[in-house]
Amino acid sequence: MTTSLTLLASGYNLNTTFVVLLIVSLSLLPTGALAAEPNKTHQQKKLRFGSNGVFKILQVADMHFADGKSSPCLDVLPNQVKGCSDLNTSAFIHRMILAEKPNLIVFTGDNIFGFDATDAVKSLNAAFAPAIASNIPWTAILGNHDQESTLSREGVMKHIVGLKNTLSQVNPPEAKFIDGFGNYNVEVGGVKGSSFENKSVLNLYFLDSGDYSTVPSIPGYGWIKASQQFWFERTSSKLRKAYVSKPQPQKGPAPGLAYFHIPLPEFASFDKSNFTGVRQEGISSASVNSGFFTTMVGAGDVKAVFTGHDHLNDFCGKLTDIHLCYAGGFGYHAYGKAGWSRRARVVVATLEKLEEGGWGGVKSIKTWKRLDDHHLTTIDGQALWSKSSSGSRRKKQIPAA
């Protein structure tokens, strides 16, 4: 594995050198320099498919950013240790942005490693600096380590929401009560000028999977609570109703994708025969099953779930018509496996070309991963969903008498 540091040292990528200098300078700026203008709301920036009928999402999981250059890389090869730091993580983000040119960047928690971050505000600013500098819209949710520095979970999310180019929300304004911070949805509209221009053809759900259990009798990690599931069901129902209504009524719901940090217990349902990727550690889900997977199956629109948390797992498998996917560890100041490249997941949705010309709704959703090696190697290409196969749901098995 060739890390971004090696590329920097060899002069391989001048743009990478540039972004490291940019990130250092951005991290030294006052908070306001990275903040959104107060008179501009995130709702003004509406996402939609481009004229090529494609929408691409870059997922960045577990950056574990701390104090920048002084925070060393963990679990890298001996010849990569010298000079390796958080800046390698920043350089990897920049390389991915240049290579994939995503329409949206999604950060799925543990954005900073709170225990090692001296100042949460500075660490958050530096962690998101490549996304902010790219002027690409981005979203973020919380993991279990983001609040362990100088800000609470609410404080971290409020700071994220104030940064430039983000579509993140602290919580949905319509929810009078909801657990956690960073529950919200983002709609992706059809191509401008098409008959689907005013419809959300791809729905993105972001949820706070919590940090640790607050129930003394239940050990371990947090989970998605009933209040969050109620909000999800209401939001999904509203979006489904809008998609099958005029103008341009459709027969079924627009596909949805869900992003949160801690994997569901259902991630343990797979073995090597029925997933793409690798499983190199246990599934660190909550010790209780709150039923969110069943809730998503019942809603019927979510086609894939994307998480982080377990850095050495990057597999993606299908269960009851929903793909459950890890991204794999991205950050260098995070545990990993020496010789096993840091990685990122890419998801691409493609629209249907209509017979009369123009673009319709989503036709297919695909994914792959990129490694932080010399060539940003692409691995594990996989079809997640297609419109043609969406009607072929598995029939209920009736047990023999």
Coordinates of C-alpha atoms in Angstrom, one line a residue, residues 164-310:
K164 CA -20.0 26.4 4.5
N165 CA -21.6 24.2 1.8
T166 CA -23.2 21.7 4.3
L167 CA -26.7 20.4 4.0
S168 CA -26.6 19.0 7.5
Q169 CA -29.3 19.7 10.1
V170 CA -29.2 19.5 13.8
N171 CA -32.7 17.9 13.7
P172 CA -35.8 18.1 11.5
P173 CA -37.8 21.3 12.3
E174 CA -41.1 19.4 12.1
A175 CA -40.1 17.0 14.8
K176 CA -41.3 18.3 18.2
F177 CA -39.3 15.6 20.0
I178 CA -36.6 13.3 18.6
D179 CA -33.7 11.5 20.1
G180 CA -30.1 12.4 19.2
F181 CA -28.7 15.1 17.0
G182 CA -28.3 15.0 13.2
N183 CA -31.5 13.3 12.1
Y184 CA -32.6 14.8 8.7
N185 CA -33.4 14.0 5.1
V186 CA -32.2 15.4 1.8
E187 CA -34.1 15.2 -1.4
V188 CA -32.4 14.9 -4.8
G189 CA -34.5 16.3 -7.6
G190 CA -34.7 15.2 -11.2
V191 CA -32.9 16.9 -14.1
K192 CA -33.7 20.6 -14.4
G193 CA -36.1 21.1 -17.4
S194 CA -37.3 17.5 -17.3
S195 CA -40.8 16.3 -16.4
F196 CA -39.2 15.1 -13.1
E197 CA -37.7 18.5 -12.2
N198 CA -40.1 19.1 -9.3
K199 CA -40.0 15.5 -7.9
S200 CA -37.5 14.1 -5.5
V201 CA -36.3 11.0 -7.4
L202 CA -33.7 9.9 -4.8
N203 CA -34.3 10.3 -1.0
L204 CA -31.4 10.4 1.5
Y205 CA -32.0 9.7 5.2
F206 CA -29.5 10.6 7.9
L207 CA -29.8 9.4 11.4
D208 CA -28.0 9.6 14.7
S209 CA -27.3 6.0 15.8
G210 CA -26.0 7.4 19.2
D211 CA -22.8 6.8 21.1
Y212 CA -23.2 4.5 24.1
S213 CA -26.2 3.1 25.9
T214 CA -27.6 5.2 28.7
V215 CA -29.6 2.4 30.2
P216 CA -27.6 0.9 33.1
S217 CA -28.9 -2.7 32.4
I218 CA -28.0 -2.5 28.7
P219 CA -24.2 -2.3 28.0
G220 CA -22.5 -1.3 24.8
Y221 CA -23.3 1.1 22.0
G222 CA -26.3 3.2 21.3
W223 CA -29.1 2.5 18.8
I224 CA -31.8 4.3 16.7
K225 CA -34.7 5.1 19.1
A226 CA -38.4 4.9 18.6
S227 CA -38.8 8.7 18.1
Q228 CA -36.3 8.6 15.3
Q229 CA -38.1 5.7 13.6
F230 CA -41.4 7.5 13.9
W231 CA -39.9 10.5 12.2
F232 CA -38.4 8.2 9.5
E233 CA -41.8 6.5 8.9
R234 CA -43.6 9.8 8.6
T235 CA -41.0 11.3 6.3
S236 CA -40.8 8.2 4.1
S237 CA -44.6 8.1 3.9
K238 CA -44.8 11.8 2.8
L239 CA -42.1 11.3 0.1
R240 CA -43.7 8.1 -1.2
K241 CA -47.1 9.9 -1.5
A242 CA -45.6 12.8 -3.3
Y243 CA -43.8 10.5 -5.8
V244 CA -47.0 8.7 -6.8
S245 CA -49.0 11.9 -7.1
K246 CA -49.4 14.4 -9.9
P247 CA -47.6 15.8 -11.7
Q248 CA -46.0 12.8 -13.3
P249 CA -47.4 10.2 -11.0
Q250 CA -45.3 7.0 -10.5
K251 CA -46.3 3.5 -9.7
G252 CA -43.9 3.0 -6.8
P253 CA -41.8 5.0 -4.4
A254 CA -38.5 6.7 -5.3
P255 CA -35.5 4.8 -4.0
G256 CA -34.0 5.8 -0.7
L257 CA -30.6 5.5 0.9
A258 CA -29.9 5.6 4.6
Y259 CA -26.7 6.7 6.3
F260 CA -25.8 6.3 10.0
H261 CA -22.7 5.3 12.0
I262 CA -23.2 2.2 14.1
P263 CA -24.2 -0.9 12.1
L264 CA -27.5 -2.7 12.8
P265 CA -27.5 -6.1 14.4
E266 CA -28.7 -7.4 11.0
F267 CA -25.2 -6.8 9.6
A268 CA -24.3 -10.1 11.4
S269 CA -26.6 -12.0 9.1
F270 CA -24.0 -12.5 6.4
D271 CA -21.1 -14.9 5.7
K272 CA -18.5 -15.0 3.0
S273 CA -20.9 -16.6 0.6
N274 CA -23.4 -13.8 0.4
F275 CA -21.6 -10.5 0.6
T276 CA -19.1 -8.5 -1.5
G277 CA -16.0 -7.2 0.4
V278 CA -14.3 -8.4 3.6
R279 CA -15.3 -9.0 7.2
Q280 CA -12.2 -8.8 9.4
E281 CA -13.7 -8.0 12.8
G282 CA -16.9 -8.5 14.7
I283 CA -20.1 -6.5 14.1
S284 CA -20.1 -3.8 16.8
S285 CA -23.8 -3.1 16.9
A286 CA -25.9 -2.3 19.9
S287 CA -26.6 -5.2 22.2
V288 CA -30.3 -4.6 21.7
N289 CA -32.3 -4.7 18.4
S290 CA -34.5 -1.6 18.2
G291 CA -36.2 -2.8 15.1
F292 CA -35.1 -0.1 12.7
F293 CA -34.3 -2.7 9.9
T294 CA -37.9 -4.0 10.1
T295 CA -39.1 -0.4 10.0
M296 CA -37.2 0.3 6.8
V297 CA -38.5 -3.0 5.2
G298 CA -42.0 -1.9 6.1
A299 CA -41.5 1.5 4.5
G300 CA -40.4 -0.1 1.3
D301 CA -38.3 2.7 -0.2
V302 CA -34.8 2.2 1.3
K303 CA -32.7 0.2 -1.0
A304 CA -29.3 0.4 0.8
V305 CA -27.9 1.4 4.2
F306 CA -24.3 2.7 4.6
T307 CA -22.4 2.7 7.9
G308 CA -18.9 3.0 9.4
H309 CA -17.7 2.2 12.9
D310 CA -16.0 -1.2 12.2

